[in-house]
mmCIF file of C-alpha atoms in Angstrom:
data_model
loop_
_atom_site.group_PDB
_atom_site.id
_atom_site.type_symbol
_atom_site.label_atom_id
_atom_site.label_comp_id
_atom_site.label_asym_id
_atom_site.label_seq_id
_atom_site.Cartn_x
_atom_site.Cartn_y
_atom_site.Cartn_z
ATOM 1 C CA MET A 1 166.755 119.309 104.491
ATOM 2 C CA ARG A 2 166.805 120.489 100.558
ATOM 3 C CA PHE A 3 169.060 123.049 99.527
ATOM 4 C CA SER A 4 167.723 123.389 95.634
ATOM 5 C CA ASN A 5 165.989 121.610 92.646
ATOM 6 C CA THR A 6 169.221 119.768 91.944
ATOM 7 C CA SER A 7 170.706 116.707 93.388
ATOM 8 C CA ASN A 8 174.080 117.849 94.015
ATOM 9 C CA MET A 9 172.897 121.627 95.751
ATOM 10 C CA LEU A 10 171.067 118.985 98.157
ATOM 11 C CA ARG A 11 173.813 116.725 99.148
ATOM 12 C CA LEU A 12 175.154 119.566 100.161
ATOM 13 C CA SER A 13 173.210 119.407 103.330
ATOM 14 C CA ILE A 14 175.945 118.373 105.312
ATOM 15 C CA GLY A 15 177.761 121.135 107.280
ATOM 16 C CA LEU A 16 180.795 121.128 108.886
ATOM 17 C CA ALA A 17 181.937 123.509 112.145
ATOM 18 C CA VAL A 18 184.374 122.727 114.771
ATOM 19 C CA LEU A 19 185.527 124.035 118.367
ATOM 20 C CA PRO A 20 188.887 124.734 118.723
ATOM 21 C CA LEU A 21 190.555 121.142 119.680
ATOM 22 C CA ALA A 22 191.994 121.861 122.892
ATOM 23 C CA ALA A 23 188.686 122.852 124.210
ATOM 24 C CA ALA A 24 187.175 119.569 123.215
ATOM 25 C CA LEU A 25 189.894 117.592 124.728
ATOM 26 C CA VAL A 26 189.397 118.965 127.724
ATOM 27 C CA GLY A 27 185.737 119.101 127.963
ATOM 28 C CA ARG A 28 186.204 115.172 127.095
ATOM 29 C CA SER A 29 188.647 114.703 129.767
ATOM 30 C CA ALA A 30 186.850 116.612 132.575
ATOM 31 C CA THR A 31 184.072 114.231 132.541
ATOM 32 C CA ASN A 32 185.998 110.984 131.448
ATOM 33 C CA THR A 33 186.736 109.931 134.988
ATOM 34 C CA SER A 34 183.109 110.666 136.652
ATOM 35 C CA ASN A 35 181.046 108.048 134.219
ATOM 36 C CA SER A 36 183.011 104.956 135.375
ATOM 37 C CA HIS A 37 179.874 103.367 136.302
ATOM 38 C CA CYS A 38 177.514 103.202 133.805
ATOM 39 C CA SER A 39 178.417 100.735 131.318
ATOM 40 C CA ARG A 40 176.585 100.130 127.462
ATOM 41 C CA THR A 41 174.097 97.841 129.178
ATOM 42 C CA CYS A 42 173.277 100.767 131.874
ATOM 43 C CA MET A 43 173.325 103.178 129.726
ATOM 44 C CA SER A 44 170.869 101.372 127.547
ATOM 45 C CA ASN A 45 168.579 101.107 130.547
ATOM 46 C CA ILE A 46 168.319 104.863 131.283
ATOM 47 C CA VAL A 47 167.049 105.576 127.682
ATOM 48 C CA THR A 48 164.444 102.308 128.191
ATOM 49 C CA GLN A 49 163.373 104.430 131.524
ATOM 50 C CA ILE A 50 162.749 107.462 129.597
ATOM 51 C CA LEU A 51 160.620 105.831 126.988
ATOM 52 C CA ASP A 52 158.703 104.218 129.511
ATOM 53 C CA SER A 53 158.505 107.053 131.910
ATOM 54 C CA MET A 54 156.533 108.479 127.924
ATOM 55 C CA VAL A 55 154.262 106.085 127.531
ATOM 56 C CA ALA A 56 153.384 106.589 131.786
ATOM 57 C CA HIS A 57 153.304 109.541 131.145
ATOM 58 C CA ASP A 58 155.587 109.574 134.709
ATOM 59 C CA PRO A 59 158.345 112.215 134.131
ATOM 60 C CA TYR A 60 159.120 111.517 137.532
ATOM 61 C CA ALA A 61 160.118 108.319 137.131
ATOM 62 C CA VAL A 62 163.450 109.142 135.107
ATOM 63 C CA PRO A 63 166.650 109.206 137.471
ATOM 64 C CA MET A 64 167.462 113.021 137.347
ATOM 65 C CA ALA A 65 170.690 114.289 138.567
ATOM 66 C CA PRO A 66 169.656 116.527 141.455
ATOM 67 C CA THR A 67 170.767 119.438 138.997
ATOM 68 C CA TYR A 68 170.053 118.459 135.189
ATOM 69 C CA LYS A 69 170.031 120.540 132.594
ATOM 70 C CA ALA A 70 167.177 120.130 129.543
ATOM 71 C CA THR A 71 165.435 121.152 126.754
ATOM 72 C CA GLU A 72 162.603 119.792 124.243
ATOM 73 C CA ASN A 73 162.608 121.015 120.630
ATOM 74 C CA SER A 74 165.474 123.560 121.890
ATOM 75 C CA HIS A 75 163.001 125.088 124.627
ATOM 76 C CA PRO A 76 164.037 124.936 128.099
ATOM 77 C CA ALA A 77 161.888 123.176 130.520
ATOM 78 C CA ALA A 78 161.762 121.172 133.550
ATOM 79 C CA ILE A 79 160.640 117.404 132.132
ATOM 80 C CA GLY A 80 157.394 117.603 134.056
ATOM 81 C CA MET A 81 156.622 120.276 131.856
ATOM 82 C CA MET A 82 157.569 118.680 128.718
ATOM 83 C CA THR A 83 154.833 117.947 125.829
ATOM 84 C CA SER A 84 156.694 114.360 125.248
ATOM 85 C CA TRP A 85 155.619 112.907 128.978
ATOM 86 C CA ARG A 86 151.998 114.115 127.798
ATOM 87 C CA THR A 87 151.270 113.227 124.264
ATOM 88 C CA ILE A 88 153.612 109.850 123.544
ATOM 89 C CA ALA A 89 151.187 107.179 124.254
ATOM 90 C CA LYS A 90 153.850 104.254 122.146
ATOM 91 C CA ALA A 91 157.344 104.183 122.130
ATOM 92 C CA GLY A 92 158.843 100.911 121.019
ATOM 93 C CA PRO A 93 162.752 100.624 121.762
ATOM 94 C CA PRO A 94 164.832 102.587 119.767
ATOM 95 C CA SER A 95 165.679 101.893 116.562
ATOM 96 C CA LEU A 96 168.874 103.407 116.522
ATOM 97 C CA LEU A 97 171.146 103.557 119.971
ATOM 98 C CA ALA A 98 174.557 104.995 119.488
ATOM 99 C CA ILE A 99 176.324 104.835 123.241
ATOM 100 C CA ASP A 100 179.668 106.836 124.541
ATOM 101 C CA THR A 101 180.487 105.261 127.687
ATOM 102 C CA THR A 102 183.878 107.253 128.257
ATOM 103 C CA ASN A 103 182.065 110.491 128.132
ATOM 104 C CA GLY A 104 178.568 109.200 129.719
ATOM 105 C CA THR A 105 176.592 109.815 126.833
ATOM 106 C CA ALA A 106 173.857 108.304 124.360
ATOM 107 C CA TYR A 107 172.071 109.249 121.594
ATOM 108 C CA PHE A 108 168.611 107.283 120.643
ATOM 109 C CA ALA A 109 166.200 107.992 117.692
ATOM 110 C CA LEU A 110 162.447 105.788 117.272
ATOM 111 C CA ASP A 111 159.268 106.640 115.523
ATOM 112 C CA VAL A 112 156.656 107.474 118.535
ATOM 113 C CA SER A 113 153.057 107.254 118.348
ATOM 114 C CA GLU A 114 151.283 110.801 120.185
ATOM 115 C CA GLY A 115 147.429 110.246 121.959
ATOM 116 C CA ASN A 116 145.091 108.934 119.922
ATOM 117 C CA ASP A 117 146.741 109.649 116.534
ATOM 118 C CA ALA A 118 147.590 106.908 114.332
ATOM 119 C CA THR A 119 150.003 108.905 112.337
ATOM 120 C CA GLU A 120 153.429 108.553 114.171
ATOM 121 C CA ALA A 121 156.636 111.351 114.752
ATOM 122 C CA VAL A 122 159.636 110.801 115.248
ATOM 123 C CA LEU A 123 161.396 111.460 118.467
ATOM 124 C CA ARG A 124 165.670 111.482 118.973
ATOM 125 C CA GLY A 125 167.299 112.425 122.081
ATOM 126 C CA ARG A 126 170.711 112.471 123.870
ATOM 127 C CA ILE A 127 171.741 112.255 127.390
ATOM 128 C CA LYS A 128 174.600 112.851 129.542
ATOM 129 C CA VAL A 129 175.031 110.208 132.600
ATOM 130 C CA VAL A 130 177.021 110.803 136.221
ATOM 131 C CA HIS A 131 176.676 108.229 138.780
ATOM 132 C CA GLN A 132 174.063 106.448 136.945
ATOM 133 C CA LYS A 133 171.862 109.885 136.884
ATOM 134 C CA ILE A 134 170.844 112.074 134.050
ATOM 135 C CA SER A 135 172.283 115.173 134.263
ATOM 136 C CA GLU A 136 171.645 116.285 130.715
ATOM 137 C CA LEU A 137 168.729 115.852 128.402
ATOM 138 C CA GLU A 138 168.006 117.147 124.854
ATOM 139 C CA LEU A 139 164.639 116.004 122.506
ATOM 140 C CA PHE A 140 163.606 116.953 119.559
ATOM 141 C CA ILE A 141 160.260 115.447 118.083
ATOM 142 C CA ASN A 142 159.438 116.038 114.820
ATOM 143 C CA ARG A 143 155.911 115.553 113.997
ATOM 144 C CA TYR A 144 156.004 116.250 109.791
ATOM 145 C CA ARG A 145 158.212 117.576 107.095
ATOM 146 C CA GLY A 146 157.705 121.517 108.448
ATOM 147 C CA ASP A 147 159.601 120.601 111.586
ATOM 148 C CA HIS A 148 162.917 119.489 109.612
ATOM 149 C CA GLY A 149 162.163 121.510 106.566
ATOM 150 C CA PHE A 150 161.545 118.529 104.231
ATOM 151 C CA SER A 151 162.307 115.026 104.286
ATOM 152 C CA PHE A 152 160.532 113.024 106.603
ATOM 153 C CA SER A 153 159.092 109.695 107.439
ATOM 154 C CA ALA A 154 158.463 107.791 110.836
ATOM 155 C CA ALA A 155 157.196 104.498 109.307
ATOM 156 C CA GLU A 156 160.375 103.829 107.077
ATOM 157 C CA LEU A 157 162.797 104.947 110.277
ATOM 158 C CA PRO A 158 163.089 101.399 111.763
ATOM 159 C CA THR A 159 163.768 99.870 108.843
ATOM 160 C CA ASN A 160 166.343 102.122 107.246
ATOM 161 C CA TYR A 161 168.310 102.300 110.910
ATOM 162 C CA GLU A 162 168.200 98.600 111.174
ATOM 163 C CA ALA A 163 170.824 97.708 109.194
ATOM 164 C CA LEU A 164 172.870 100.807 110.696
ATOM 165 C CA MET A 165 172.411 98.843 114.404
ATOM 166 C CA SER A 166 174.054 95.619 113.031
ATOM 167 C CA PRO A 167 177.493 95.838 111.519
ATOM 168 C CA PRO A 168 179.222 93.902 109.463
ATOM 169 C CA ALA A 169 181.104 91.029 112.298
ATOM 170 C CA ASN A 170 184.625 91.203 110.678
ATOM 171 C CA ARG A 171 184.839 95.032 110.330
ATOM 172 C CA THR A 172 187.473 97.200 110.918
ATOM 173 C CA LYS A 173 186.378 99.439 113.855
ATOM 174 C CA ALA A 174 187.609 103.212 113.959
ATOM 175 C CA SER A 175 189.546 104.636 116.914
ATOM 176 C CA ARG A 176 188.492 107.030 119.449
ATOM 177 C CA ALA A 177 190.788 109.638 117.623
ATOM 178 C CA THR A 178 189.553 109.244 114.272
ATOM 179 C CA LEU A 179 185.745 109.478 115.563
ATOM 180 C CA GLU A 180 186.845 112.540 117.742
ATOM 181 C CA ALA A 181 188.246 114.152 114.270
ATOM 182 C CA LEU A 182 185.316 113.516 111.910
ATOM 183 C CA SER A 183 183.155 114.883 114.833
ATOM 184 C CA GLU A 184 185.436 117.688 114.826
ATOM 185 C CA SER A 185 185.420 118.168 110.899
ATOM 186 C CA LEU A 186 181.975 118.079 110.370
ATOM 187 C CA PHE A 187 181.150 121.669 110.739
ATOM 188 C CA ALA A 188 184.790 123.354 110.390
ATOM 189 C CA THR A 189 185.390 125.909 108.340
ATOM 190 C CA SER A 190 188.808 123.898 107.367
ATOM 191 C CA SER A 191 189.929 120.768 108.471
ATOM 192 C CA ASN A 192 192.787 118.618 107.409
ATOM 193 C CA PHE A 193 190.689 115.356 107.948
ATOM 194 C CA SER A 194 189.824 113.384 104.542
ATOM 195 C CA VAL A 195 186.747 111.660 104.353
ATOM 196 C CA THR A 196 186.146 108.135 102.041
ATOM 197 C CA VAL A 197 182.355 107.541 101.440
ATOM 198 C CA GLY A 198 181.785 103.645 101.321
ATOM 199 C CA ASP A 199 179.966 102.399 98.255
ATOM 200 C CA ASN A 200 176.621 101.615 100.331
ATOM 201 C CA CYS A 201 176.783 105.022 103.036
ATOM 202 C CA GLN A 202 172.799 105.368 103.501
ATOM 203 C CA PHE A 203 172.311 108.943 103.471
ATOM 204 C CA THR A 204 168.433 109.397 105.688
ATOM 205 C CA GLU A 205 167.154 112.654 106.766
ATOM 206 C CA LEU A 206 164.608 112.182 109.994
ATOM 207 C CA GLY A 207 164.272 108.556 108.907
ATOM 208 C CA TRP A 208 164.054 108.820 104.959
ATOM 209 C CA LYS A 209 166.201 107.850 102.397
ATOM 210 C CA VAL A 210 166.312 111.098 100.566
ATOM 211 C CA VAL A 211 165.365 111.473 97.643
ATOM 212 C CA ASP A 212 164.807 114.168 95.430
ATOM 213 C CA PRO A 213 161.999 114.792 93.612
ATOM 214 C CA GLY A 214 163.099 117.992 91.832
ATOM 215 C CA THR A 215 161.140 121.397 92.252
ATOM 216 C CA ASN A 216 158.713 119.952 89.502
ATOM 217 C CA GLY A 217 158.489 117.145 90.038
ATOM 218 C CA THR A 218 160.784 115.995 87.439
ATOM 219 C CA GLY A 219 163.648 115.080 89.657
ATOM 220 C CA SER A 220 164.931 111.136 90.219
ATOM 221 C CA THR A 221 163.002 108.460 92.609
ATOM 222 C CA THR A 222 166.425 106.830 93.717
ATOM 223 C CA PRO A 223 167.815 107.714 96.607
ATOM 224 C CA LEU A 224 170.972 109.746 96.848
ATOM 225 C CA ASP A 225 174.343 108.654 97.919
ATOM 226 C CA CYS A 226 176.187 110.122 101.005
ATOM 227 C CA THR A 227 178.620 112.903 99.614
ATOM 228 C CA TRP A 228 181.335 115.103 101.655
ATOM 229 C CA PRO A 229 181.292 118.241 99.596
ATOM 230 C CA SER A 230 183.984 121.168 100.240
ATOM 231 C CA ASP A 231 180.970 123.511 100.108
ATOM 232 C CA HIS A 232 178.855 123.905 103.129
ATOM 233 C CA PRO A 233 177.352 125.222 106.337
ATOM 234 C CA THR A 234 179.433 125.829 109.096
ATOM 235 C CA ASP A 235 179.048 126.740 112.543
ATOM 236 C CA THR A 236 182.367 127.904 114.486
ATOM 237 C CA ASN A 237 180.465 126.794 117.849
ATOM 238 C CA ALA A 238 179.666 123.615 117.061
ATOM 239 C CA ARG A 239 179.112 120.687 119.512
ATOM 240 C CA VAL A 240 181.316 118.340 118.989
ATOM 241 C CA GLY A 241 181.754 114.625 120.073
ATOM 242 C CA LEU A 242 178.695 114.603 121.720
ATOM 243 C CA VAL A 243 178.370 110.887 121.835
ATOM 244 C CA ILE A 244 181.480 108.843 120.298
ATOM 245 C CA ASP A 245 180.646 105.051 119.930
ATOM 246 C CA GLU A 246 183.297 103.503 119.438
ATOM 247 C CA GLU A 247 181.581 99.577 119.584
ATOM 248 C CA LEU A 248 179.383 100.756 115.993
ATOM 249 C CA GLY A 249 181.360 103.387 114.786
ATOM 250 C CA PHE A 250 178.480 106.255 115.139
ATOM 251 C CA VAL A 251 179.031 109.764 115.951
ATOM 252 C CA VAL A 252 176.891 112.550 116.760
ATOM 253 C CA THR A 253 178.010 116.268 116.483
ATOM 254 C CA SER A 254 175.264 119.364 116.782
ATOM 255 C CA GLY A 255 175.890 122.984 114.157
ATOM 256 C CA THR A 256 173.255 125.237 114.648
ATOM 257 C CA ILE A 257 172.947 126.727 111.171
ATOM 258 C CA GLN A 258 171.599 129.786 109.829
ATOM 259 C CA GLY A 259 169.177 129.240 106.598
ATOM 260 C CA THR A 260 165.910 130.386 104.325
ATOM 261 C CA VAL A 261 162.720 128.088 104.016
ATOM 262 C CA TYR A 262 162.301 128.535 100.455
ATOM 263 C CA PRO A 263 159.180 127.364 98.498
ATOM 264 C CA TYR A 264 159.954 123.905 96.736
ATOM 265 C CA GLY A 265 157.542 123.108 94.215
ATOM 266 C CA ASN A 266 154.223 123.422 96.355
ATOM 267 C CA ILE A 267 156.135 122.524 99.545
ATOM 268 C CA SER A 268 159.295 124.442 100.957
ATOM 269 C CA ALA A 269 162.378 123.421 102.055
ATOM 270 C CA PHE A 270 165.481 124.978 104.271
ATOM 271 C CA ILE A 271 168.452 126.393 102.338
ATOM 272 C CA PRO A 272 171.494 127.601 104.556
ATOM 273 C CA ASN A 273 172.524 131.382 103.925
ATOM 274 C CA ALA A 274 176.100 129.996 103.416
ATOM 275 C CA MET A 275 174.947 128.126 100.117
ATOM 276 C CA THR A 276 174.682 131.167 98.502
ATOM 277 C CA SER A 277 174.120 129.528 95.070
ATOM 278 C CA ALA A 278 171.545 127.007 95.785
ATOM 279 C CA GLN A 279 169.691 130.179 97.626
ATOM 280 C CA GLU A 280 170.240 132.015 93.765
ATOM 281 C CA ALA A 281 168.737 129.108 91.945
ATOM 282 C CA GLN A 282 165.875 128.807 93.982
ATOM 283 C CA GLU A 283 165.296 132.617 93.610
ATOM 284 C CA VAL A 284 165.246 132.289 90.099
ATOM 285 C CA TRP A 285 162.879 129.141 89.839
ATOM 286 C CA ILE A 286 160.612 131.608 91.813
ATOM 287 C CA LYS A 287 160.770 134.344 89.663
ATOM 288 C CA GLU A 288 159.623 131.510 87.175
ATOM 289 C CA MET A 289 156.785 130.630 89.010
ATOM 290 C CA GLU A 290 155.488 133.587 89.950
ATOM 291 C CA ALA A 291 155.426 134.355 85.986
ATOM 292 C CA LEU A 292 153.246 131.856 85.478
ATOM 293 C CA GLY A 293 151.259 131.934 88.267
ATOM 294 C CA THR A 294 150.435 128.345 88.310
ATOM 295 C CA ILE A 295 150.995 127.178 92.239
ATOM 296 C CA PRO A 296 150.571 129.236 95.496
ATOM 297 C CA LEU A 297 154.462 129.876 96.767
ATOM 298 C CA LEU A 298 155.974 130.270 100.754
ATOM 299 C CA SER A 299 157.594 133.463 100.595
ATOM 300 C CA PRO A 300 161.041 133.054 101.606
ATOM 301 C CA THR A 301 161.667 132.977 105.617
ATOM 302 C CA GLY A 302 164.583 133.014 107.885
ATOM 303 C CA ALA A 303 165.254 130.041 110.265
ATOM 304 C CA THR A 304 167.356 128.599 112.151
ATOM 305 C CA GLY A 305 168.213 124.955 112.142
ATOM 306 C CA ASP A 306 169.329 123.055 115.267
ATOM 307 C CA THR A 307 170.836 119.878 114.321
ATOM 308 C CA LEU A 308 172.186 116.529 115.853
ATOM 309 C CA GLU A 309 174.146 114.774 112.613
ATOM 310 C CA VAL A 310 174.467 111.472 112.706
ATOM 311 C CA LEU A 311 177.490 109.442 110.913
ATOM 312 C CA GLN A 312 178.675 105.969 111.016
ATOM 313 C CA TYR A 313 182.229 105.178 110.196
ATOM 314 C CA TYR A 314 184.108 101.994 110.037
ATOM 315 C CA ASN A 315 186.153 100.115 107.438
ATOM 316 C CA GLY A 316 187.931 103.492 107.074
ATOM 317 C CA GLU A 317 185.185 104.903 105.280
ATOM 318 C CA LEU A 318 181.974 107.201 105.550
ATOM 319 C CA GLN A 319 178.874 103.991 105.894
ATOM 320 C CA SER A 320 175.889 106.597 107.187
ATOM 321 C CA MET A 321 174.964 109.925 107.214
ATOM 322 C CA GLN A 322 171.783 111.564 109.069
ATOM 323 C CA ILE A 323 170.917 114.464 108.804
ATOM 324 C CA ASN A 324 168.384 115.526 111.513
ATOM 325 C CA VAL A 325 167.050 118.920 112.026
ATOM 326 C CA TYR A 326 164.648 121.065 113.858
ATOM 327 C CA LEU A 327 163.714 124.510 112.384
ATOM 328 C CA SER A 328 162.591 127.812 114.799
ATOM 329 C CA GLY A 329 163.010 130.976 114.179
ATOM 330 C CA PRO A 330 165.920 133.436 112.635
ATOM 331 C CA ASP A 331 168.609 134.134 114.268
ATOM 332 C CA MET A 332 168.402 131.904 117.130
ATOM 333 C CA THR A 333 171.189 130.000 119.042
ATOM 334 C CA SER A 334 171.638 127.065 120.523
ATOM 335 C CA PRO A 335 170.978 126.997 124.606
ATOM 336 C CA TRP A 336 173.612 124.268 125.425
ATOM 337 C CA LEU A 337 176.118 127.598 124.388
#
């Protein structure tokens, strides 16, 4: 996701929004007692079953609950009608796997191959398990940069996420309450939770360590650092605490962000509408390029970013930030609300 022709504006891509804390706690307490029969190993095995069934093109091998909710790229469908079970020909173990045994949820991400095409895609998913059956399945498959809005690398994803799955053994783990507060602050209009960013915090978008090449190709080639800005997109209906992995420090939160896809050099970038200064800067650049008439430019077009953002937090600091977005038409909302 790129937010302007400057590094600082791009870093503002982390959005923050929060559901009322009381409602969030009610939602958590309602699920705590129903998922005690699925350990981390149990949850990992269910994710493996999903991936194996995709490669086998057999959606009916997945242990689904008698009634379940499921979406693929933000649209609802029975798993037997989903594209992933028809096209994915190769899928290894997840490169990133976050497991929440308290809520019976998990998040996974990996590179996959479809059909005979050697070009790889990024598959992301969230599940909720009740009595060892999947009651919720949320999938996204990003095939190239346009699905996301700017950056993408299925090839680099495994290497970049490997370090996240093996944090230091002597780390200080965050409490569940701290991780919940982090999730609740992510898309918030205001929050009292203070975030310290670690010196080696990894900032990725769809598997890629983010580098801002600049609209004119004169930007840096050095990966950008994580930041926790005060100016950011918000979502008062954000889904907080979807997955809270107390062992590895992962937090998964979802926000739905309205924005505009702008030309960015000879490609394009998604800029949230809340970030008016970034959009204004891009409008200035567009006028300059239109006057030159040297390259074709995409007309600015409204879009919605459906996100599953992943943070990692331990030693009292933010250690990694993943901005995972799937773009759809303007003024859309999440089917999970």
